[in-house]
């Protein structure tokens, strides 16, 4: 397995509010659908519109591999949300670690574990790391209240 971790990002919200908002995938889907157009580049907006959310899963375009579906696999309030890939070309999981840093603050870190052949790691490693970092940074713009 290759493991890609984001830097920890600071959030001006308590850990329990972050967990509550992000562990509800349908609520997360509503947030994604209501992102102001000026916050998403035009080339990314089309991909965002193709995201499909249910109460326990989220699917998004995966390029040539087809849609990628992640299903809720584990919740440990307020510190962990883990999603597992469903019918993905390779086994993968994504974890969101939430760390309380004070009464009104927290930090979050995104971690992706993916089983990829060693010869492909150099080709996709940079892209995976960039995706993990972008996802972590996006956490700062979510309205948690």
CSV table of C-alpha atoms in Angstrom, one decimal:
chain,number,residue,atom,x,y,z
A,1,UNK,CA,0.0,0.0,0.0
A,2,UNK,CA,1.1,3.5,-0.7
A,3,UNK,CA,0.1,6.1,1.9
A,4,UNK,CA,-0.4,9.7,1.1
A,5,UNK,CA,-1.0,12.2,3.9
A,6,UNK,CA,-1.8,15.9,3.8
A,7,UNK,CA,-0.3,18.4,6.1
A,8,UNK,CA,-2.6,19.1,9.1
A,9,UNK,CA,-4.9,22.0,8.4
A,10,UNK,CA,-6.2,24.4,11.1
A,11,UNK,CA,-9.9,24.9,11.3
A,12,UNK,CA,-11.6,27.6,13.4
A,13,UNK,CA,-14.3,25.1,14.4
A,14,UNK,CA,-14.5,22.5,17.3
A,15,UNK,CA,-13.7,18.9,16.3
A,16,UNK,CA,-17.2,17.7,17.1
A,17,UNK,CA,-18.7,20.2,14.6
A,18,UNK,CA,-16.3,19.1,11.9
A,19,UNK,CA,-17.1,15.4,12.6
A,20,UNK,CA,-20.8,16.1,12.6
A,21,UNK,CA,-20.8,17.9,9.2
A,22,UNK,CA,-18.4,15.6,7.4
A,23,UNK,CA,-19.7,12.3,8.7
A,24,UNK,CA,-23.1,13.1,7.2
A,25,UNK,CA,-22.4,12.4,3.5
A,26,UNK,CA,-25.8,13.7,2.3
A,27,UNK,CA,-25.1,17.0,4.0
A,28,UNK,CA,-21.7,17.1,2.4
A,29,UNK,CA,-23.3,16.5,-1.0
A,30,UNK,CA,-25.6,19.6,-0.4
A,31,UNK,CA,-22.5,21.7,0.5
A,32,UNK,CA,-20.8,20.6,-2.7
A,33,UNK,CA,-23.8,21.5,-4.8
A,34,UNK,CA,-24.0,24.9,-3.3
A,35,UNK,CA,-20.4,26.0,-3.7
A,36,UNK,CA,-20.5,29.5,-5.2
A,37,UNK,CA,-19.4,29.4,-8.9
A,38,UNK,CA,-16.6,31.9,-8.3
A,39,UNK,CA,-15.0,29.5,-5.8
A,40,UNK,CA,-14.6,26.7,-8.4
A,41,UNK,CA,-12.7,27.0,-11.7
A,42,UNK,CA,-14.9,26.3,-14.7
A,43,UNK,CA,-12.9,23.2,-15.6
A,44,UNK,CA,-13.5,21.7,-12.1
A,45,UNK,CA,-17.2,22.7,-11.9
A,46,UNK,CA,-18.2,20.1,-14.5
A,47,UNK,CA,-16.5,17.3,-12.4
A,48,UNK,CA,-18.2,18.7,-9.2
A,49,UNK,CA,-21.6,18.5,-10.9
A,50,UNK,CA,-21.0,14.8,-11.6
A,51,UNK,CA,-20.5,14.0,-7.9
A,52,UNK,CA,-23.3,11.7,-6.6
A,53,UNK,CA,-24.0,11.3,-2.9
A,54,UNK,CA,-26.1,8.9,-0.8
A,55,UNK,CA,-26.4,8.6,2.9
A,56,UNK,CA,-23.4,6.3,3.1
A,57,UNK,CA,-21.4,6.8,-0.1
A,58,UNK,CA,-20.0,9.4,-2.5
A,59,UNK,CA,-19.2,8.8,-6.2
A,60,UNK,CA,-17.2,11.1,-8.4
A,61,UNK,CA,-15.6,10.9,-11.9
A,62,UNK,CA,-12.4,8.9,-12.0
A,63,UNK,CA,-11.3,9.5,-15.5
A,64,UNK,CA,-10.5,6.4,-17.6
A,65,UNK,CA,-11.1,4.2,-14.6
A,66,UNK,CA,-14.8,5.3,-14.5
A,67,UNK,CA,-16.6,6.5,-11.4
A,68,UNK,CA,-14.9,6.1,-8.1
A,69,UNK,CA,-17.3,5.2,-5.2
A,70,UNK,CA,-16.3,5.6,-1.6
A,71,UNK,CA,-18.6,4.1,1.1
A,72,UNK,CA,-18.6,5.0,4.8
A,73,UNK,CA,-16.6,2.2,6.6
A,74,UNK,CA,-15.9,3.6,10.0
A,75,UNK,CA,-16.8,6.6,12.3
A,76,UNK,CA,-15.1,7.3,15.6
A,77,UNK,CA,-16.6,10.5,17.0
A,78,UNK,CA,-15.1,13.0,16.9
A,79,UNK,CA,-11.7,12.0,15.6
A,80,UNK,CA,-12.0,9.6,12.5
A,81,UNK,CA,-14.1,9.2,9.4
A,82,UNK,CA,-13.0,6.4,7.1
A,83,UNK,CA,-14.3,5.7,3.6
A,84,UNK,CA,-13.5,2.5,1.6
A,85,UNK,CA,-13.4,2.2,-2.2
A,86,UNK,CA,-16.2,0.1,-3.7
A,87,UNK,CA,-15.4,-1.8,-6.9
A,88,UNK,CA,-12.3,0.4,-7.5
A,89,UNK,CA,-9.6,-0.7,-9.8
A,90,UNK,CA,-7.3,-1.0,-6.8
A,91,UNK,CA,-8.1,-1.3,-3.1
A,92,UNK,CA,-8.2,2.1,-1.4
A,93,UNK,CA,-9.4,3.9,1.7
A,94,UNK,CA,-9.5,7.5,2.7
A,95,UNK,CA,-9.4,8.7,6.3
A,96,UNK,CA,-10.1,12.0,7.8
A,97,UNK,CA,-8.3,12.5,11.1
A,98,UNK,CA,-9.8,15.3,13.2
A,99,UNK,CA,-7.8,16.6,16.2
A,100,UNK,CA,-9.2,18.9,18.8
A,101,UNK,CA,-6.8,21.8,19.6
A,102,UNK,CA,-9.1,23.9,21.8
A,103,UNK,CA,-12.7,24.7,22.6
A,104,UNK,CA,-13.3,26.4,19.3
A,105,UNK,CA,-10.5,25.0,17.1
A,106,UNK,CA,-9.3,21.8,15.5
A,107,UNK,CA,-7.0,20.4,12.9
A,108,UNK,CA,-7.7,17.9,10.2
A,109,UNK,CA,-5.5,15.6,8.1
A,110,UNK,CA,-6.5,13.6,5.1
A,111,UNK,CA,-4.9,10.2,4.5
A,112,UNK,CA,-5.3,7.9,1.5
A,113,UNK,CA,-4.1,4.3,1.5
A,114,UNK,CA,-4.0,2.8,-2.0
A,115,UNK,CA,-2.6,-0.4,-3.3
A,116,UNK,CA,-0.8,0.4,-6.4
A,117,UNK,CA,2.0,-1.5,-8.2
A,118,UNK,CA,5.5,-0.2,-7.3
A,119,UNK,CA,6.2,0.7,-10.9
A,120,UNK,CA,3.2,3.0,-11.0
A,121,UNK,CA,4.1,4.9,-7.8
A,122,UNK,CA,6.5,7.3,-9.5
A,123,UNK,CA,3.9,8.1,-12.2
A,124,UNK,CA,0.9,8.8,-9.9
A,125,UNK,CA,2.5,9.6,-6.6
A,126,UNK,CA,2.7,13.3,-7.2
A,127,UNK,CA,-0.9,13.5,-8.5
A,128,UNK,CA,-2.2,11.5,-5.4
A,129,UNK,CA,-0.3,13.8,-3.0
A,130,UNK,CA,-1.6,16.9,-4.7
A,131,UNK,CA,-5.2,15.6,-4.5
A,132,UNK,CA,-4.8,14.8,-0.8
A,133,UNK,CA,-3.4,18.3,-0.1
A,134,UNK,CA,-6.2,20.0,-2.1
A,135,UNK,CA,-8.9,18.0,-0.3
A,136,UNK,CA,-7.4,19.0,3.1
A,137,UNK,CA,-7.2,22.7,2.1
A,138,UNK,CA,-10.8,22.5,0.9
A,139,UNK,CA,-11.9,21.6,4.4
A,140,UNK,CA,-11.2,25.2,5.4
A,141,UNK,CA,-13.9,26.6,3.1
A,142,UNK,CA,-16.7,24.3,4.4
A,143,UNK,CA,-19.4,26.2,6.4
A,144,UNK,CA,-19.5,24.1,9.5
A,145,UNK,CA,-22.2,26.2,11.3
